[in-house]
Coordinates of C-alpha atoms and ligand atoms in Angstrom, one line a residue:
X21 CA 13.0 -3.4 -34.7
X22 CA 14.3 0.1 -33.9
X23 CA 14.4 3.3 -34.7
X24 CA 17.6 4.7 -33.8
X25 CA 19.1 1.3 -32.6
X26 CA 22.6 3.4 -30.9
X27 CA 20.8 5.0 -28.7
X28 CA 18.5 2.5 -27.8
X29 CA 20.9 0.4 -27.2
X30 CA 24.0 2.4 -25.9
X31 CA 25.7 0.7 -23.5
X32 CA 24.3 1.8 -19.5
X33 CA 28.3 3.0 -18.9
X34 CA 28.0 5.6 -21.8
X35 CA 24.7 6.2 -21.2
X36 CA 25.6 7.9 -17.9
X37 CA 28.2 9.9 -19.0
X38 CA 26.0 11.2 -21.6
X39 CA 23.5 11.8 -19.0
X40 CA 25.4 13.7 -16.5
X41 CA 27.2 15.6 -19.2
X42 CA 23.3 16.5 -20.2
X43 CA 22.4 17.0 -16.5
X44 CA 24.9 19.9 -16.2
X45 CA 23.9 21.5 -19.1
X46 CA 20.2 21.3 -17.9
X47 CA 20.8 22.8 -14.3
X48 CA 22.9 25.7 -16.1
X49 CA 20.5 26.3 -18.5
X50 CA 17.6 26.6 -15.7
X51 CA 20.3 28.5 -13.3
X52 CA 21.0 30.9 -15.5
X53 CA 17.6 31.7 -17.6
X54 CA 14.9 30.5 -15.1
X55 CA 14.1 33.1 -12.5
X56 CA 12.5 30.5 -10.5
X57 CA 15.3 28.2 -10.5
X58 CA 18.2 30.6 -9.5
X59 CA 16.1 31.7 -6.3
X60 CA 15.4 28.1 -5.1
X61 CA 19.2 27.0 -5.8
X62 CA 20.0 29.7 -4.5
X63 CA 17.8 29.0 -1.0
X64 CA 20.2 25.5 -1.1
X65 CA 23.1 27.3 -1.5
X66 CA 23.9 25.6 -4.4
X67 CA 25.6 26.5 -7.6
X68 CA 26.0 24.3 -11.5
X69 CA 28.9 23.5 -10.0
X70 CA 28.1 21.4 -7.1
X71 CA 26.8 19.5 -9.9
X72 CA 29.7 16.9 -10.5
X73 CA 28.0 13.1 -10.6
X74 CA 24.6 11.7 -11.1
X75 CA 24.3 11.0 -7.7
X76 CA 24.3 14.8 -7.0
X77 CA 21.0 15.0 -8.5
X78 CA 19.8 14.5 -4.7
X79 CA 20.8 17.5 -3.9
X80 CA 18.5 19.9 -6.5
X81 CA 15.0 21.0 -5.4
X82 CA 12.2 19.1 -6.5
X83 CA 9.7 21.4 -8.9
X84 CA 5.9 20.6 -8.5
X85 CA 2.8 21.7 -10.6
X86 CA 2.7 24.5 -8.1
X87 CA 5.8 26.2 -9.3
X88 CA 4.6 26.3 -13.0
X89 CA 1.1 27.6 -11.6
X90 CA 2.6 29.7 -9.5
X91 CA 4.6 31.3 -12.6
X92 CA 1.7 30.9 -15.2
X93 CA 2.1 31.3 -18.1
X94 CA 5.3 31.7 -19.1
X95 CA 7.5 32.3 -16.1
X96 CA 9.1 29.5 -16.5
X97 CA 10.1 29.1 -19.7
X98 CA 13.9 29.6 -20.3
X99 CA 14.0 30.8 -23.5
X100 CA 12.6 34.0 -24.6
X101 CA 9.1 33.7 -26.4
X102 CA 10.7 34.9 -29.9
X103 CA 12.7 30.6 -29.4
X104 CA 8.9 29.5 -28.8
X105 CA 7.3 27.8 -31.7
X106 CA 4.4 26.0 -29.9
X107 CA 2.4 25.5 -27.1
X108 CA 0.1 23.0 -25.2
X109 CA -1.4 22.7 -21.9
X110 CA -2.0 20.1 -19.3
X111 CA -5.7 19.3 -19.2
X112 CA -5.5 20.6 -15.8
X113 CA -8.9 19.9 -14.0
X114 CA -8.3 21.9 -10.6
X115 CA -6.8 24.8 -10.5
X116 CA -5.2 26.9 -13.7
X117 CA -3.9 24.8 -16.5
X118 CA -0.2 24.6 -16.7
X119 CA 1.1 26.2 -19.8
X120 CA 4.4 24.0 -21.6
X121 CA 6.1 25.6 -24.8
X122 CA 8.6 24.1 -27.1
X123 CA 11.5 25.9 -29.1
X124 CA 11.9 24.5 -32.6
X125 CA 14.8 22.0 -31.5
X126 CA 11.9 20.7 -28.7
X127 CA 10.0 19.9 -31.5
X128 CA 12.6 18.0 -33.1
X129 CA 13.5 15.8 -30.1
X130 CA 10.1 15.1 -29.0
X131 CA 9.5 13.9 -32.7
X132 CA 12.2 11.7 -32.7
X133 CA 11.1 9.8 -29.2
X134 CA 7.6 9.6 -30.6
X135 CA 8.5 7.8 -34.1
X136 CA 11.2 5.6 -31.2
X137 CA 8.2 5.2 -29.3
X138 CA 5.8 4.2 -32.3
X139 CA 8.5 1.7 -33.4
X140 CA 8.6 0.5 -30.2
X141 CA 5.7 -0.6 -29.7
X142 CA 5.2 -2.3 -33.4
X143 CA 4.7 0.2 -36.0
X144 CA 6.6 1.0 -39.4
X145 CA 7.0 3.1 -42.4
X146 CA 4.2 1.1 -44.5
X147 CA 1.5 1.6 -41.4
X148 CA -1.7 3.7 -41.6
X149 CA -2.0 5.2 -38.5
X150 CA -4.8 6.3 -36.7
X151 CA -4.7 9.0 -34.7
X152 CA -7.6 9.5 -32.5
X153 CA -5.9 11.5 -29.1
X154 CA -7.4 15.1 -29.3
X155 CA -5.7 17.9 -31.7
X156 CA -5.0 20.7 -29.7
X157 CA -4.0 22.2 -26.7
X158 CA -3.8 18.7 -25.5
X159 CA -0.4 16.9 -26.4
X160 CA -1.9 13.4 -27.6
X161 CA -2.9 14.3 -31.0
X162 CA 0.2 16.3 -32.2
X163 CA 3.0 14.3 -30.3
X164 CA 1.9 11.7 -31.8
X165 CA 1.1 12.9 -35.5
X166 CA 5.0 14.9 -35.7
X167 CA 6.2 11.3 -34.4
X168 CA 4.2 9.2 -37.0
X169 CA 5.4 12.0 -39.8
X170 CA 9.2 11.7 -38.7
X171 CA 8.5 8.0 -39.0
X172 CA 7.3 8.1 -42.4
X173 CA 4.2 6.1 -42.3
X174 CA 0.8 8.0 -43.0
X175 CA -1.0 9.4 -40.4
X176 CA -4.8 10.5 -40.3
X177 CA -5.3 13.0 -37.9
X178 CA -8.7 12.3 -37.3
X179 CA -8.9 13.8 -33.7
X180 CA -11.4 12.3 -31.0
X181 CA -15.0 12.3 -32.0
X182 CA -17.7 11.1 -34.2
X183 CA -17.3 7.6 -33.6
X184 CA -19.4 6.2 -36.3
X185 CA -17.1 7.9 -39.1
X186 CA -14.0 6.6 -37.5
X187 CA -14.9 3.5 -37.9
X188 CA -15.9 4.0 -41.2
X189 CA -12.6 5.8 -42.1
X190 CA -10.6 3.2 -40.3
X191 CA -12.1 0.5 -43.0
X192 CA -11.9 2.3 -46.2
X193 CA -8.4 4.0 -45.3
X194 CA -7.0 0.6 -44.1
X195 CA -6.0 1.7 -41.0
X196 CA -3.8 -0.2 -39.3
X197 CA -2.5 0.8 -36.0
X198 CA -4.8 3.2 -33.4
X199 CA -4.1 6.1 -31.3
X200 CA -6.0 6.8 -29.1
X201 CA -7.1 6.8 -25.2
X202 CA -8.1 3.1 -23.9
X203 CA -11.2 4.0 -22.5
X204 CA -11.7 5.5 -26.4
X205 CA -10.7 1.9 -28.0
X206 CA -12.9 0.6 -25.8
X207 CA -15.7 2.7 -27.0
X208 CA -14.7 2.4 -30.7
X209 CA -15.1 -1.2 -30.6
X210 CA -18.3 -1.2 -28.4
X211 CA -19.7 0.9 -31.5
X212 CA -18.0 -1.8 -34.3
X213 CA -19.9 -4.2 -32.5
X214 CA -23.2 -2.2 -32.3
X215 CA -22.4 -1.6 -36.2
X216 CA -22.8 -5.2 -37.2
X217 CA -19.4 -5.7 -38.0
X218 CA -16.2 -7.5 -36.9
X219 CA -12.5 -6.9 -35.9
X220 CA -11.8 -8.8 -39.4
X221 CA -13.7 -6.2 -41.2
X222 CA -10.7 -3.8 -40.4
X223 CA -6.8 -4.2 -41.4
X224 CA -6.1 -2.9 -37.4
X225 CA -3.1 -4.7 -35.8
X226 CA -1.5 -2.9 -33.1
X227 CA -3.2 0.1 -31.0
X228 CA -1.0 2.5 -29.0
X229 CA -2.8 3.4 -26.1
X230 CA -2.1 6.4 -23.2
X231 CA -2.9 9.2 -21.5
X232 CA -5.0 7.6 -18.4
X233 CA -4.8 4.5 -16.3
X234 CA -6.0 1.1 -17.3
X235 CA -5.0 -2.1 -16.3
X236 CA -3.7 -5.5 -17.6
X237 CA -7.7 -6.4 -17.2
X238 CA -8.9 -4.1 -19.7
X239 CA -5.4 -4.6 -22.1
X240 CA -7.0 -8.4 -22.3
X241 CA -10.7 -6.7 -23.0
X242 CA -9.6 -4.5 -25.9
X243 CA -7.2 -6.4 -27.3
X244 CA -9.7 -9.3 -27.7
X245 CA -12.7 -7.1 -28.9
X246 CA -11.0 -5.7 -31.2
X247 CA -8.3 -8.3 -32.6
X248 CA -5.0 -6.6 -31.9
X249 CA -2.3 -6.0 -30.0
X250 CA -2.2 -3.2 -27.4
X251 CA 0.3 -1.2 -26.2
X252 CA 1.3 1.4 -23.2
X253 CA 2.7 4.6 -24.0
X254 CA 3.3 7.3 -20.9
X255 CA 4.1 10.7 -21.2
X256 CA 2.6 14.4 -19.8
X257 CA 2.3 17.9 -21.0
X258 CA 5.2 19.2 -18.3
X259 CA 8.0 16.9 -19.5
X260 CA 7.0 16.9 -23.2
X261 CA 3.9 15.2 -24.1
X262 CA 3.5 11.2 -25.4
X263 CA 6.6 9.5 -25.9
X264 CA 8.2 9.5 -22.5
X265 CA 8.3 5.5 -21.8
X266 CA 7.0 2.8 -24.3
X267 CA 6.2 -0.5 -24.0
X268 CA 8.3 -2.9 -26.1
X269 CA 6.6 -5.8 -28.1
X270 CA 7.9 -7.8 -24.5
X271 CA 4.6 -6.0 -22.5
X272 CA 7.0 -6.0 -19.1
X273 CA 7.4 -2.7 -18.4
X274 CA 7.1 1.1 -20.2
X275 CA 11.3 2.0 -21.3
X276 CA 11.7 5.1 -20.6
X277 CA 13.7 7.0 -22.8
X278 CA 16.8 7.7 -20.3
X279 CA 19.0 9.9 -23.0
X280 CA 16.4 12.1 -22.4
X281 CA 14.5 11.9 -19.3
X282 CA 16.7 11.3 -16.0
X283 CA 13.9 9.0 -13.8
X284 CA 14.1 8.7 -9.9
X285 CA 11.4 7.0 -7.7
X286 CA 10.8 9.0 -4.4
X287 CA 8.4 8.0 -1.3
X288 CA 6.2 10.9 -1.6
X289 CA 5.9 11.4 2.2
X290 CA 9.7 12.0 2.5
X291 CA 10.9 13.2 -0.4
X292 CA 13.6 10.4 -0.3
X293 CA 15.1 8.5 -3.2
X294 CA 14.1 4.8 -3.4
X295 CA 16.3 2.0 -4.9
X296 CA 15.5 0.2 -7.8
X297 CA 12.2 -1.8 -7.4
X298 CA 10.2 -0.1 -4.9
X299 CA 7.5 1.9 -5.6
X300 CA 6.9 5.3 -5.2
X301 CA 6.1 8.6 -7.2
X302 CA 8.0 8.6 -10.2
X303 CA 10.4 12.1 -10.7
X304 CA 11.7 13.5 -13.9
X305 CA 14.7 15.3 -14.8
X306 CA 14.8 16.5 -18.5
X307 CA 18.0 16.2 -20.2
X308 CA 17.9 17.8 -23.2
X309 CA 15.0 20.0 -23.0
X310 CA 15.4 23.8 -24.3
X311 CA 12.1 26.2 -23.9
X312 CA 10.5 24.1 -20.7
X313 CA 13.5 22.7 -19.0
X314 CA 12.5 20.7 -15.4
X315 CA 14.6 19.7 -12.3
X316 CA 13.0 17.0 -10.4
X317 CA 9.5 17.1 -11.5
X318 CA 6.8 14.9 -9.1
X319 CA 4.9 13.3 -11.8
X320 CA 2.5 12.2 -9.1
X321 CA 2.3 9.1 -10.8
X322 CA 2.8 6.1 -8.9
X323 CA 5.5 3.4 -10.4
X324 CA 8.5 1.3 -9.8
X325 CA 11.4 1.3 -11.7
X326 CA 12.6 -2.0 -13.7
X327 CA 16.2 -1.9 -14.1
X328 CA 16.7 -5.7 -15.3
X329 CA 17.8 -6.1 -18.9
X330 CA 15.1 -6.2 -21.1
X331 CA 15.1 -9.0 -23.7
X332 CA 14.3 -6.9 -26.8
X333 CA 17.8 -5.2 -26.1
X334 CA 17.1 -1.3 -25.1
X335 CA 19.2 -0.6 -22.2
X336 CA 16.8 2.1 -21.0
X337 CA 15.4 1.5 -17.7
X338 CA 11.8 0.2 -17.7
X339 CA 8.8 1.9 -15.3
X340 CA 6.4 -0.2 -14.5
X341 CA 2.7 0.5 -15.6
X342 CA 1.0 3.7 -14.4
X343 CA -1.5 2.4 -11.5
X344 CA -2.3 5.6 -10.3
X345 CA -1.4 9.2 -9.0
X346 CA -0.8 10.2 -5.8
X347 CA -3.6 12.5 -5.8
X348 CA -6.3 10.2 -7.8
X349 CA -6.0 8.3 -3.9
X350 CA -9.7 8.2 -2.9
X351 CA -9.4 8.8 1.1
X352 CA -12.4 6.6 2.1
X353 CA -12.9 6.6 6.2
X354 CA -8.8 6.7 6.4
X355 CA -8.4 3.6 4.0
X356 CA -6.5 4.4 0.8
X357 CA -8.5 3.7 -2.4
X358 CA -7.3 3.2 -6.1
X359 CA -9.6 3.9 -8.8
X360 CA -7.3 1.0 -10.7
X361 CA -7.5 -2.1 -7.7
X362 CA -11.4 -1.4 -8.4
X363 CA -11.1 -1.9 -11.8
X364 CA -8.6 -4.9 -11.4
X365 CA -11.5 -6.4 -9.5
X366 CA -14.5 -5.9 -11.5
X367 CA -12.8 -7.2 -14.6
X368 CA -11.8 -10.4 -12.4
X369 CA -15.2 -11.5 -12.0
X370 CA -15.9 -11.8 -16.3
X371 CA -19.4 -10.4 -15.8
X372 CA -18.4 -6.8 -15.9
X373 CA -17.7 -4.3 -18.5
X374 CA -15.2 -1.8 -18.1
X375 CA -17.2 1.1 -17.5
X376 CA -17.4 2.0 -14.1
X377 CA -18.1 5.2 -12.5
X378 CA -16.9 5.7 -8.2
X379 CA -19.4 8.1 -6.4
X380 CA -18.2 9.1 -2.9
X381 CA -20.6 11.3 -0.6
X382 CA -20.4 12.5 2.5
X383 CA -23.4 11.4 5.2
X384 CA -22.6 13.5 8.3
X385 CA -19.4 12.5 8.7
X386 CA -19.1 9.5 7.0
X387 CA -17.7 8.4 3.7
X388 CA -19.8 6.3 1.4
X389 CA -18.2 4.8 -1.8
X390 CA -20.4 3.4 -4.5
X391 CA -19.2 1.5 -7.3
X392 CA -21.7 1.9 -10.4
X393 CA -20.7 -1.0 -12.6
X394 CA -22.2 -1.3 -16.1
X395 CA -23.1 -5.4 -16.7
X396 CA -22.9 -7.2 -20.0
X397 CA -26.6 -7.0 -22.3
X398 CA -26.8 -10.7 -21.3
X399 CA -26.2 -10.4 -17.7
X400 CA -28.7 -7.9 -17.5
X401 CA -31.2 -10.0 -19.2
X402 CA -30.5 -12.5 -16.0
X403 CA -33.5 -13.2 -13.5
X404 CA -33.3 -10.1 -10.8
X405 CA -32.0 -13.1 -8.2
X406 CA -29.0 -13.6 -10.1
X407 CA -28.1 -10.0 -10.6
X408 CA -28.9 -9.7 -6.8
X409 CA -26.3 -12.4 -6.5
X410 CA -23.9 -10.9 -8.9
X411 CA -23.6 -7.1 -6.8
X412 CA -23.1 -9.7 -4.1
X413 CA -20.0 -10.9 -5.1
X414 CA -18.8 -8.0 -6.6
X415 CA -19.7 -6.1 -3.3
X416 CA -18.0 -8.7 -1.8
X417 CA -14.5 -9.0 -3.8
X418 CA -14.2 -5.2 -3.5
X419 CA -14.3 -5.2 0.3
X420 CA -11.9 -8.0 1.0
X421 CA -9.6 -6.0 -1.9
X422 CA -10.1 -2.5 -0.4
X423 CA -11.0 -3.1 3.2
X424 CA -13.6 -0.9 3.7
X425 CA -17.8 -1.5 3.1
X426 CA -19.0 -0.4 -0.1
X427 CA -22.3 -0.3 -2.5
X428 CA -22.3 -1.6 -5.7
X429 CA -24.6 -0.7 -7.9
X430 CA -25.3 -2.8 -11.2
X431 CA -26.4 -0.5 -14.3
X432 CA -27.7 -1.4 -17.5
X433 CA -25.4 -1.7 -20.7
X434 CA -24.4 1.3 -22.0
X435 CA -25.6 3.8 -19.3
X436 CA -22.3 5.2 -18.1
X437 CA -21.2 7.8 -20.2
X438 CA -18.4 7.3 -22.4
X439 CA -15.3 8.9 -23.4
X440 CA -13.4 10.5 -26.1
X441 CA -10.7 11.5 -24.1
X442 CA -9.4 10.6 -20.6
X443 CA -12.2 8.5 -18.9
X444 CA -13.7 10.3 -15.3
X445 CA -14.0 7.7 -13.1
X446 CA -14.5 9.3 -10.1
X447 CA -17.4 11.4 -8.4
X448 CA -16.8 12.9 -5.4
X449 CA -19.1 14.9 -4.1
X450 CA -18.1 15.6 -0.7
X451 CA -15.8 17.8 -2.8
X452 CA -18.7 20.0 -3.5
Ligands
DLL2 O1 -1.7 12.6 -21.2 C1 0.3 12.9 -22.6 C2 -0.1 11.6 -23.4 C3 -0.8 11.7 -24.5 C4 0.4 10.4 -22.9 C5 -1.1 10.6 -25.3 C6 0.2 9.3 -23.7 C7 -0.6 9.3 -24.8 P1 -1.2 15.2 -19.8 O2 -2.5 15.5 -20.3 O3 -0.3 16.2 -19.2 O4 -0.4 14.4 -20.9 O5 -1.5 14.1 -18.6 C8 -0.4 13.5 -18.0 O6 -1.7 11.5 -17.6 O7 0.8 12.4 -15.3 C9 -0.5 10.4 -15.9 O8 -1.2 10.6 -14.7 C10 -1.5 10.2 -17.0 N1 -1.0 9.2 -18.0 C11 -0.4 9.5 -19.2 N2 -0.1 8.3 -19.8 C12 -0.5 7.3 -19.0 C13 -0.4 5.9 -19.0 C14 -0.7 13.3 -21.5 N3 0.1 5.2 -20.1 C15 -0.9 12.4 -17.0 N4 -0.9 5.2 -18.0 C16 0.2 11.7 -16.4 C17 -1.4 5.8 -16.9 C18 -1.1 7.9 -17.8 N5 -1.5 7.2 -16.8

């Protein structure tokens, strides 16, 4: 099923003359209205013009979070404010928020690649959605609610919170597909549990899940607890919110929607373009985008690109799941550490839950990493040898997987706090 099965499909040889005709429009717009732009063109001594193939995209500066802090709020906007008809923030937790607006026209694109997006990854007209990403400055809630609308199936907006009443919302309403954050599904069907009652008890099918890392691990964990099928959706606040790449119903790979969003993977030392298949940080050009154009934006997010044909017949490319950022890197005594290849191991071992918290410290001069791991009500219950044995083996796994000694620390159920939002994994106090 599709939602607008031309462009989804459009053949890769028109694709990339639509793109590049989009591409020039993009670096004219930005020339032209965005101080910023002009001056660092300018620094290249480059004009639109030199602008003639896709391959030329190499030659435009790369723009960073910096640049849109650096010209906060609105400095980089290339529209004037009387075009803007909303705005959202990244959740930014260092530093000054970036501030993203959207002329009515955004508004109207980044609906249509949300309902693509909700389509893609299963849902219809006659679905009940759920929507349980945050209303607000935050894009979850409302990229996904203007998407589900422009679908035509009915949406609740029932934000993040009060997990209880969800629940109870989700049965009476019939809810049948969920929004929300992973670590959140998790949650909701932890509580279900707690409730008494069962995934049959609700009419969910398909949950449409974002916003944060989580691995194929804890896709099997929620997808079992609570009886559906769950799906990747990528997006952030600087490109345009949720519905950048999708999963398809084939789970082997997120499509990125490339009428739109022009994709390169760089090594984030260099700066370099890498071919198709290596991974690096994953850069976005926006093609179409009006009040909040960006050239060559490092998404900090660490992916490889997936340019095989996929068999549910989008020709978009494909980027594989989000395993981390280049700045979520945990710097443990020189080894480079992965919040994700920690939870990839604990869920390995089938005793763990997938609540975990990482707390690194500083003794004089030397790194500690401790892994608090939150154990399953009847592994707790165990004999004090066994759970002895069991922060063995996890202790174990983890150092042959990361290379570097670390604690582990078992916790009782329920004893990591949990999240309505995007999950914090990591402490690090040597931050402090
Ligand atoms: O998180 C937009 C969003 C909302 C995406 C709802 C999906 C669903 P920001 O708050 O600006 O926007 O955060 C963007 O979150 O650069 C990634 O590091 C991370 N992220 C988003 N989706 C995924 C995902 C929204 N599926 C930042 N897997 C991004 C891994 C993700 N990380």
């Amino acid at each position: 099923m599709y939602w607008n099965e031309k462009h989804e499909c459009i053949p890769r040889e028109e694709l990339e003359e639509l793109q590049l005709q989009r591409l020039k429009e993009t670096v004219e717009r930005c020339y032209f209205n965005v101080p910023h732009y002009r001056k660092v063109m300018q620094e290249l001594q480059l004009e639109p013009e030199d602008i003639q193939s896709l391959d030329d995209l190499k030659k435009l500066p790369f723009t960073t979070k910096q640049d849109l802090r650096d010209n906060y709020p609105y400095g980089m906007f290339a529209v004037p404010l009387s075009e803007v008809v909303r705005i959202h923030s990244s959740s930014g937790t260092t530093g000054k928020p970036t501030v993203v607006g959207y002329t009515r026209g955004d508004i109207t694109t980044w609906s249509e690649l949300m309902a693509r997006s909700l389509v893609c990854g299963g849902a219809g007209r006659d679905d009940v959605i759920h929507n349980a990403y945050g209303y607000g400055l935050f894009t979850g809630g409302l990229g996904v609610h203007y998407g589900a609308e422009r679908l035509g199936a009915s949406v609740i907006p029932i934000s993040g919170g009060n997990t209880k009443r969800q629940i109870m919302i989700m049965k009476d309403y019939g809810s049948t597909i969920l929004t929300c954050t992973p670590s959140y599904a998790l949650y909701i069907a932890e509580v279900i549990n707690e409730l008494g009652m069962k995934p049959e008890d609700l009419k969910l099918k398909v949950g449409i899940f974002g916003a944060e890392p989580w691995s194929e691990n804890m896709r099997k964990e929620i997808e079992e607890k609570l009886g559906i099928s769950a799906i990747d959706i990528y997006g952030l606040s600087e490109i345009i919110g949720p519905g950048v790449a999708v999963e398809c119903q084939d789970k082997s790979g997120l499509h990125i929607w490339e009428d739109h969003f022009l994709p390169e993977i760089i090594d984030p030392e260099t700066g370099e373009t890498l071919p198709p298949g290596e991974e690096g940080e994953l850069v976005i050009t926006s093609l179409t985008k009006e009040a909040l154009p960006v050239l060559r934006y490092r998404t900090r997010d660490i992916a490889r690109l997936i340019t095989e044909p996929c068999p549910c017949g989008r020709t978009a490319y494909k980027v594989t799941r989000i395993g981390g950022r280049t700045d979520d890197m945990l710097i443990i005594r020189g080894v480079n550490v992965f919040p994700s290849q920690i939870e990839h191991v604990l869920l390995e071992t089938g005793y763990a839950e997938p609540h975990y918290q990482l707390i690194v410290d500083r003794k004089g001069t030397m790194d500690t990493l401790t892994v608090m791991v939150e154990v399953s009500e009847n592994v707790f219950s165990d004999e004090v040898r066994k759970l002895e044995q069991l922060e063995y083996t996890i202790k174990n796994e983890l150092e042959t997987t990361l290379g570097i000694s670390v604690g582990v620390k078992l916790v009782e159920p329920k004893t990591i706090a949990r999240s309505e939002g995007k999950a914090k994994r990591v402490i690090d106090n040597r931050k402090a």
